[in-house]
């Protein structure tokens, strides 16, 4: 009924509204309309510096329980809406980092609230099954309404996992099993300067890896290009050719060590490592190398997937019919997991297995997220808002070349470099105090990872604020 | 208000109830009382064989998307309540496996339903934060109301993770970081025949490990004892002494290979490997060995933790003041993670880190689960119900020694052996068709992993059904 489609935000509010409805009061439709349309705030609102006094107090408390040195500030998620993150000191900030790129359609989206309030969904949130052995009756149906709706070309098989690390680790397992050699010590994967969270392979922060034993797995360099790409075509082609050579050299070198390269792992945009892009042609040639040497091609879309580049998967930009053998995901997809080709399917039960294998509650939310992405045309939105953002960054780069360089991006997945780590961190701190949350990556980059409901006007809002910051920067 | 404390199960029901309430109808309190008291069913109810026709149809569907050979049957979680799992064919079974031991207080517990319906909790379920950098304001408070309320002795630090594999992997990282050697290739951990889900260490099913490259990490044998333990004290002491010797030998042997044992990893009851118990004395001596050789002691309570042994942590049975350096958990705890001593605390930010680091929605549910455990005295319940179950198993073992041997258990964490794999699987299948869900482990064991609200009368119900099965078994 129309009554149940009301975009109420809070239970209490709903109870009051329902009462008013039953008693014939007219307020309800006004409330509903207001919330559906205006669930996003209309701008930042700053009350204290960030972190403010309440955040600093909570940091001390949390630090008594675990190392809390990475905490930026504490949040009031109940008050956070759309593109705006509200902190515990009442500061409301335009969030261009969105929980390390993991909030797809903004905070407190009315569609997700509705989903949670539907009685038939309650069970999914409180009865978490062991999906591999006792799935809910609607498991396949929900996969079809969520992940399979957006399956990468040719990859119709999917396995869910609880997080990004497990997604990649189990995808590695699937590749090794596909290779089916008897001497298991003779396998390796080549990582093209990967940034992900697994024990043996992370480069997301150099510090993650200190003191941890690791496999002897080769790492090939990700191309380091000059931007804007269209101005440095020749130099970039050379750099990419060099990197592709390196990959083939590693395959041969490891073969001589009696270690066979079972697969190559790459991100379409190398994210934690500093937002490094490569040309579509680079990826096409890398794909050819995997075919030539009979190894699997794993595309890690944990950070790039879910629509932020303007296509649902960043690898779609390559225009290939057969872009990958395995694609891993997490973050904006709400659930972790990986898509793969039929031939990478485990050849028996329990070969890719753990207790939970993901969480149907996340699949349920993803189905709704994908609905919203389609209904609100959010892929095109990412393309357009990204264009506005990148154009503005290029403009700022022209005006402040001593502060901004290598502005780059695809969709809203944009970034730029600053002269050094200190300047970068200072800019992030100033922006935050002016009401904009930004993230860093690599050793001197600032990256943009807004939600999919980040629009042109948010880009302009940010650019105005940041332009003032750069003008004042000392 | 009293009105909001009603234990309504469904939205539609609530809307009707609210209407009746507003119009002065008396039905509402009756509905509420019924649901609160009788949320458990009163027995199995079988309509088809299991898997039934609907399950078999759904298996075919799911098998088109992923390997579904491990699926037992498909479930109707909305209809599942308390100790009873309902399948998609309408069969209602007494569940003694509880999703591989991961449903703490039964299906559809009214307290969890209420929690989900409280408006102030909505945000926690739909706005999942990057906990390491932007935690919610109540993060420390919720940890104090959940995990820290049940922190193992001396382990006041805690880090949450999304699943069991990540819990163990990151606990390993914490141990390696604590050791702080510069030559990172020189570390190993000794696994005392561990059963967990990590890439490099799993033994949960032999099949998990095929074709996967792994570390050269030593594995010491878990004692293989004779049961009942009190009848074979001397033999068991010898077996345990032998295993402890083996552990020390491995430490020395690896030291000669220039590999230092940084830690020893063990489950208090070796679970997936076949429910192997050891005496409290064995664990105390193993703890002494870790001290003597300066290595960390990691107790993996992923499967044993959460109350099923009659104590919140199985290691409490050892009666030690300093039982462990690190304790990992998941499953019944709703969230993964690990407790550790102050000195195992990462010495900087981002050293133990990933995007989500668990999920505050799971902490919220865990806080309520712990409330229920205390309020309903469920640890003592596990002790008592476990006694009834084990006494019954010993009785069946005396009557059917050709079918049942080595009956063993602590709390409801019970198991017995069958003559072989085939007999075991046949017994599990027959029991399922009679309305009881059981799980296997090791190569011939049947294990009991009921919820914490499994009571005496459920034990007797099971024993009656199983006694008939054994009498008829050919």
PDB file of N, CA, C and O in Angstrom, chain A residues 372-415:
ATOM      1  N   UNK A 372      18.555   0.472  -6.448  1.00  0.00           N
ATOM      2  CA  UNK A 372      18.697   1.931  -6.355  1.00  0.00           C
ATOM      3  C   UNK A 372      19.653   2.435  -7.436  1.00  0.00           C
ATOM      4  O   UNK A 372      19.396   3.448  -8.090  1.00  0.00           O
ATOM      5  N   UNK A 373      20.744   1.703  -7.651  1.00  0.00           N
ATOM      6  CA  UNK A 373      21.709   2.109  -8.687  1.00  0.00           C
ATOM      7  C   UNK A 373      21.021   2.187 -10.042  1.00  0.00           C
ATOM      8  O   UNK A 373      21.208   3.140 -10.802  1.00  0.00           O
ATOM      9  N   UNK A 374      20.176   1.194 -10.337  1.00  0.00           N
ATOM     10  CA  UNK A 374      19.471   1.193 -11.627  1.00  0.00           C
ATOM     11  C   UNK A 374      18.418   2.289 -11.687  1.00  0.00           C
ATOM     12  O   UNK A 374      18.336   3.046 -12.642  1.00  0.00           O
ATOM     13  N   UNK A 375      17.595   2.328 -10.617  1.00  0.00           N
ATOM     14  CA  UNK A 375      16.470   3.260 -10.598  1.00  0.00           C
ATOM     15  C   UNK A 375      16.951   4.696 -10.705  1.00  0.00           C
ATOM     16  O   UNK A 375      16.351   5.514 -11.392  1.00  0.00           O
ATOM     17  N   UNK A 376      18.058   4.986 -10.041  1.00  0.00           N
ATOM     18  CA  UNK A 376      18.534   6.378 -10.014  1.00  0.00           C
ATOM     19  C   UNK A 376      19.673   6.612 -11.003  1.00  0.00           C
ATOM     20  O   UNK A 376      20.329   7.656 -10.949  1.00  0.00           O
ATOM     21  N   UNK A 377      19.911   5.640 -11.891  1.00  0.00           N
ATOM     22  CA  UNK A 377      20.908   5.786 -12.955  1.00  0.00           C
ATOM     23  C   UNK A 377      22.262   6.232 -12.392  1.00  0.00           C
ATOM     24  O   UNK A 377      22.904   7.166 -12.882  1.00  0.00           O
ATOM     25  N   UNK A 378      22.718   5.529 -11.378  1.00  0.00           N
ATOM     26  CA  UNK A 378      23.885   6.008 -10.632  1.00  0.00           C
ATOM     27  C   UNK A 378      25.216   5.740 -11.329  1.00  0.00           C
ATOM     28  O   UNK A 378      26.218   6.371 -10.998  1.00  0.00           O
ATOM     29  N   UNK A 379      25.226   4.830 -12.337  1.00  0.00           N
ATOM     30  CA  UNK A 379      26.483   4.660 -13.070  1.00  0.00           C
ATOM     31  C   UNK A 379      26.750   5.886 -13.938  1.00  0.00           C
ATOM     32  O   UNK A 379      27.855   6.436 -13.928  1.00  0.00           O
ATOM     33  N   UNK A 380      25.711   6.341 -14.643  1.00  0.00           N
ATOM     34  CA  UNK A 380      25.876   7.574 -15.414  1.00  0.00           C
ATOM     35  C   UNK A 380      26.160   8.754 -14.504  1.00  0.00           C
ATOM     36  O   UNK A 380      26.931   9.651 -14.849  1.00  0.00           O
ATOM     37  N   UNK A 381      25.529   8.720 -13.336  1.00  0.00           N
ATOM     38  CA  UNK A 381      25.805   9.788 -12.381  1.00  0.00           C
ATOM     39  C   UNK A 381      27.285   9.814 -12.000  1.00  0.00           C
ATOM     40  O   UNK A 381      27.900  10.877 -11.913  1.00  0.00           O
ATOM     41  N   UNK A 382      27.867   8.621 -11.786  1.00  0.00           N
ATOM     42  CA  UNK A 382      29.289   8.570 -11.413  1.00  0.00           C
ATOM     43  C   UNK A 382      30.161   9.119 -12.537  1.00  0.00           C
ATOM     44  O   UNK A 382      31.145   9.825 -12.300  1.00  0.00           O
ATOM     45  N   UNK A 383      29.778   8.800 -13.783  1.00  0.00           N
ATOM     46  CA  UNK A 383      30.528   9.334 -14.928  1.00  0.00           C
ATOM     47  C   UNK A 383      30.460  10.864 -14.945  1.00  0.00           C
ATOM     48  O   UNK A 383      31.487  11.544 -15.056  1.00  0.00           O
ATOM     49  N   UNK A 384      29.246  11.381 -14.798  1.00  0.00           N
ATOM     50  CA  UNK A 384      29.072  12.835 -14.893  1.00  0.00           C
ATOM     51  C   UNK A 384      29.670  13.588 -13.709  1.00  0.00           C
ATOM     52  O   UNK A 384      30.379  14.582 -13.886  1.00  0.00           O
ATOM     53  N   UNK A 385      29.370  13.104 -12.514  1.00  0.00           N
ATOM     54  CA  UNK A 385      29.917  13.779 -11.332  1.00  0.00           C
ATOM     55  C   UNK A 385      31.434  13.674 -11.348  1.00  0.00           C
ATOM     56  O   UNK A 385      32.146  14.612 -10.947  1.00  0.00           O
ATOM     57  N   UNK A 386      31.944  12.527 -11.842  1.00  0.00           N
ATOM     58  CA  UNK A 386      33.394  12.340 -11.929  1.00  0.00           C
ATOM     59  C   UNK A 386      34.019  13.336 -12.899  1.00  0.00           C
ATOM     60  O   UNK A 386      35.097  13.870 -12.643  1.00  0.00           O
ATOM     61  N   UNK A 387      33.320  13.579 -14.029  1.00  0.00           N
ATOM     62  CA  UNK A 387      33.831  14.560 -14.998  1.00  0.00           C
ATOM     63  C   UNK A 387      33.941  15.941 -14.370  1.00  0.00           C
ATOM     64  O   UNK A 387      34.944  16.646 -14.530  1.00  0.00           O
ATOM     65  N   UNK A 388      32.895  16.333 -13.642  1.00  0.00           N
ATOM     66  CA  UNK A 388      32.906  17.645 -12.976  1.00  0.00           C
ATOM     67  C   UNK A 388      34.046  17.715 -11.964  1.00  0.00           C
ATOM     68  O   UNK A 388      34.766  18.715 -11.878  1.00  0.00           O
ATOM     69  N   UNK A 389      34.224  16.617 -11.218  1.00  0.00           N
ATOM     70  CA  UNK A 389      35.266  16.585 -10.199  1.00  0.00           C
ATOM     71  C   UNK A 389      36.649  16.673 -10.835  1.00  0.00           C
ATOM     72  O   UNK A 389      37.487  17.495 -10.438  1.00  0.00           O
ATOM     73  N   UNK A 390      36.891  15.841 -11.863  1.00  0.00           N
ATOM     74  CA  UNK A 390      38.224  15.809 -12.474  1.00  0.00           C
ATOM     75  C   UNK A 390      38.532  17.122 -13.192  1.00  0.00           C
ATOM     76  O   UNK A 390      39.658  17.637 -13.110  1.00  0.00           O
ATOM     77  N   UNK A 391      37.519  17.689 -13.873  1.00  0.00           N
ATOM     78  CA  UNK A 391      37.726  18.980 -14.532  1.00  0.00           C
ATOM     79  C   UNK A 391      38.144  20.026 -13.501  1.00  0.00           C
ATOM     80  O   UNK A 391      39.073  20.816 -13.718  1.00  0.00           O
ATOM     81  N   UNK A 392      37.470  20.009 -12.367  1.00  0.00           N
ATOM     82  CA  UNK A 392      37.809  20.959 -11.301  1.00  0.00           C
ATOM     83  C   UNK A 392      39.204  20.723 -10.753  1.00  0.00           C
ATOM     84  O   UNK A 392      39.949  21.677 -10.477  1.00  0.00           O
ATOM     85  N   UNK A 393      39.588  19.467 -10.615  1.00  0.00           N
ATOM     86  CA  UNK A 393      40.926  19.149 -10.100  1.00  0.00           C
ATOM     87  C   UNK A 393      42.000  19.605 -11.088  1.00  0.00           C
ATOM     88  O   UNK A 393      43.040  20.147 -10.689  1.00  0.00           O
ATOM     89  N   UNK A 394      41.731  19.408 -12.390  1.00  0.00           N
ATOM     90  CA  UNK A 394      42.694  19.851 -13.411  1.00  0.00           C
ATOM     91  C   UNK A 394      42.831  21.367 -13.391  1.00  0.00           C
ATOM     92  O   UNK A 394      43.930  21.915 -13.559  1.00  0.00           O
ATOM     93  N   UNK A 395      41.718  22.027 -13.152  1.00  0.00           N
ATOM     94  CA  UNK A 395      41.735  23.483 -13.048  1.00  0.00           C
ATOM     95  C   UNK A 395      42.562  23.921 -11.837  1.00  0.00           C
ATOM     96  O   UNK A 395      43.421  24.799 -11.938  1.00  0.00           O
ATOM     97  N   UNK A 396      42.334  23.273 -10.701  1.00  0.00           N
ATOM     98  CA  UNK A 396      43.108  23.608  -9.499  1.00  0.00           C
ATOM     99  C   UNK A 396      44.594  23.308  -9.718  1.00  0.00           C
ATOM    100  O   UNK A 396      45.467  24.037  -9.257  1.00  0.00           O
ATOM    101  N   UNK A 397      44.857  22.204 -10.434  1.00  0.00           N
ATOM    102  CA  UNK A 397      46.245  21.826 -10.723  1.00  0.00           C
ATOM    103  C   UNK A 397      46.933  22.899 -11.562  1.00  0.00           C
ATOM    104  O   UNK A 397      48.101  23.234 -11.336  1.00  0.00           O
ATOM    105  N   UNK A 398      46.178  23.477 -12.520  1.00  0.00           N
ATOM    106  CA  UNK A 398      46.740  24.548 -13.353  1.00  0.00           C
ATOM    107  C   UNK A 398      47.028  25.786 -12.511  1.00  0.00           C
ATOM    108  O   UNK A 398      48.033  26.477 -12.720  1.00  0.00           O
ATOM    109  N   UNK A 399      46.141  26.025 -11.520  1.00  0.00           N
ATOM    110  CA  UNK A 399      46.317  27.240 -10.702  1.00  0.00           C
ATOM    111  C   UNK A 399      47.318  27.042  -9.571  1.00  0.00           C
ATOM    112  O   UNK A 399      47.953  27.999  -9.124  1.00  0.00           O
ATOM    113  N   UNK A 400      47.421  25.811  -9.068  1.00  0.00           N
ATOM    114  CA  UNK A 400      48.322  25.550  -7.924  1.00  0.00           C
ATOM    115  C   UNK A 400      49.253  24.375  -8.222  1.00  0.00           C
ATOM    116  O   UNK A 400      49.236  23.372  -7.520  1.00  0.00           O
ATOM    117  N   UNK A 401      50.081  24.507  -9.268  1.00  0.00           N
ATOM    118  CA  UNK A 401      50.921  23.372  -9.680  1.00  0.00           C
ATOM    119  C   UNK A 401      51.934  22.964  -8.600  1.00  0.00           C
ATOM    120  O   UNK A 401      52.401  21.823  -8.613  1.00  0.00           O
ATOM    121  N   UNK A 402      52.250  23.868  -7.683  1.00  0.00           N
ATOM    122  CA  UNK A 402      53.209  23.520  -6.611  1.00  0.00           C
ATOM    123  C   UNK A 402      52.539  22.649  -5.547  1.00  0.00           C
ATOM    124  O   UNK A 402      53.194  22.049  -4.714  1.00  0.00           O
ATOM    125  N   UNK A 403      51.200  22.596  -5.565  1.00  0.00           N
ATOM    126  CA  UNK A 403      50.484  21.795  -4.557  1.00  0.00           C
ATOM    127  C   UNK A 403      49.801  20.558  -5.139  1.00  0.00           C
ATOM    128  O   UNK A 403      49.663  19.539  -4.470  1.00  0.00           O
ATOM    129  N   UNK A 404      49.370  20.675  -6.387  1.00  0.00           N
ATOM    130  CA  UNK A 404      48.592  19.596  -7.002  1.00  0.00           C
ATOM    131  C   UNK A 404      49.237  19.157  -8.301  1.00  0.00           C
ATOM    132  O   UNK A 404      49.547  19.991  -9.161  1.00  0.00           O
ATOM    133  N   UNK A 405      49.434  17.854  -8.445  1.00  0.00           N
ATOM    134  CA  UNK A 405      49.958  17.319  -9.697  1.00  0.00           C
ATOM    135  C   UNK A 405      49.316  15.969  -9.977  1.00  0.00           C
ATOM    136  O   UNK A 405      48.676  15.379  -9.110  1.00  0.00           O
ATOM    137  N   UNK A 406      49.506  15.498 -11.190  1.00  0.00           N
ATOM    138  CA  UNK A 406      49.032  14.171 -11.604  1.00  0.00           C
ATOM    139  C   UNK A 406      47.543  13.944 -11.282  1.00  0.00           C
ATOM    140  O   UNK A 406      47.154  12.852 -10.896  1.00  0.00           O
ATOM    141  N   UNK A 407      46.721  14.992 -11.428  1.00  0.00           N
ATOM    142  CA  UNK A 407      45.272  14.785 -11.246  1.00  0.00           C
ATOM    143  C   UNK A 407      44.825  13.710 -12.227  1.00  0.00           C
ATOM    144  O   UNK A 407      45.212  13.733 -13.397  1.00  0.00           O
ATOM    145  N   UNK A 408      44.042  12.749 -11.743  1.00  0.00           N
ATOM    146  CA  UNK A 408      43.685  11.599 -12.579  1.00  0.00           C
ATOM    147  C   UNK A 408      42.384  10.994 -12.068  1.00  0.00           C
ATOM    148  O   UNK A 408      42.009  11.235 -10.916  1.00  0.00           O
ATOM    149  N   UNK A 409      41.732  10.212 -12.907  1.00  0.00           N
ATOM    150  CA  UNK A 409      40.514   9.584 -12.418  1.00  0.00           C
ATOM    151  C   UNK A 409      39.692   8.935 -13.499  1.00  0.00           C
ATOM    152  O   UNK A 409      39.890   9.174 -14.691  1.00  0.00           O
ATOM    153  N   UNK A 410      38.805   8.111 -13.074  1.00  0.00           N
ATOM    154  CA  UNK A 410      37.819   7.474 -13.937  1.00  0.00           C
ATOM    155  C   UNK A 410      36.523   7.469 -13.131  1.00  0.00           C
ATOM    156  O   UNK A 410      36.503   6.930 -12.025  1.00  0.00           O
ATOM    157  N   UNK A 411      35.463   8.067 -13.675  1.00  0.00           N
ATOM    158  CA  UNK A 411      34.275   8.255 -12.852  1.00  0.00           C
ATOM    159  C   UNK A 411      34.663   9.125 -11.668  1.00  0.00           C
ATOM    160  O   UNK A 411      35.454  10.062 -11.800  1.00  0.00           O
ATOM    161  N   UNK A 412      34.107   8.807 -10.517  1.00  0.00           N
ATOM    162  CA  UNK A 412      34.471   9.583  -9.317  1.00  0.00           C
ATOM    163  C   UNK A 412      35.701   9.013  -8.624  1.00  0.00           C
ATOM    164  O   UNK A 412      36.105   9.514  -7.572  1.00  0.00           O
ATOM    165  N   UNK A 413      36.274   7.978  -9.209  1.00  0.00           N
ATOM    166  CA  UNK A 413      37.466   7.338  -8.638  1.00  0.00           C
ATOM    167  C   UNK A 413      38.677   8.193  -9.020  1.00  0.00           C
ATOM    168  O   UNK A 413      39.489   7.823  -9.865  1.00  0.00           O
ATOM    169  N   UNK A 414      38.754   9.383  -8.423  1.00  0.00           N
ATOM    170  CA  UNK A 414      39.769  10.372  -8.788  1.00  0.00           C
ATOM    171  C   UNK A 414      40.832  10.495  -7.702  1.00  0.00           C
ATOM    172  O   UNK A 414      40.652  10.054  -6.565  1.00  0.00           O
ATOM    173  N   UNK A 415      41.926  11.145  -8.073  1.00  0.00           N
ATOM    174  CA  UNK A 415      42.995  11.397  -7.111  1.00  0.00           C
ATOM    175  C   UNK A 415      43.959  12.420  -7.681  1.00  0.00           C
ATOM    176  O   UNK A 415      43.894  12.747  -8.861  1.00  0.00           O
TER     177      UNK A 415
END
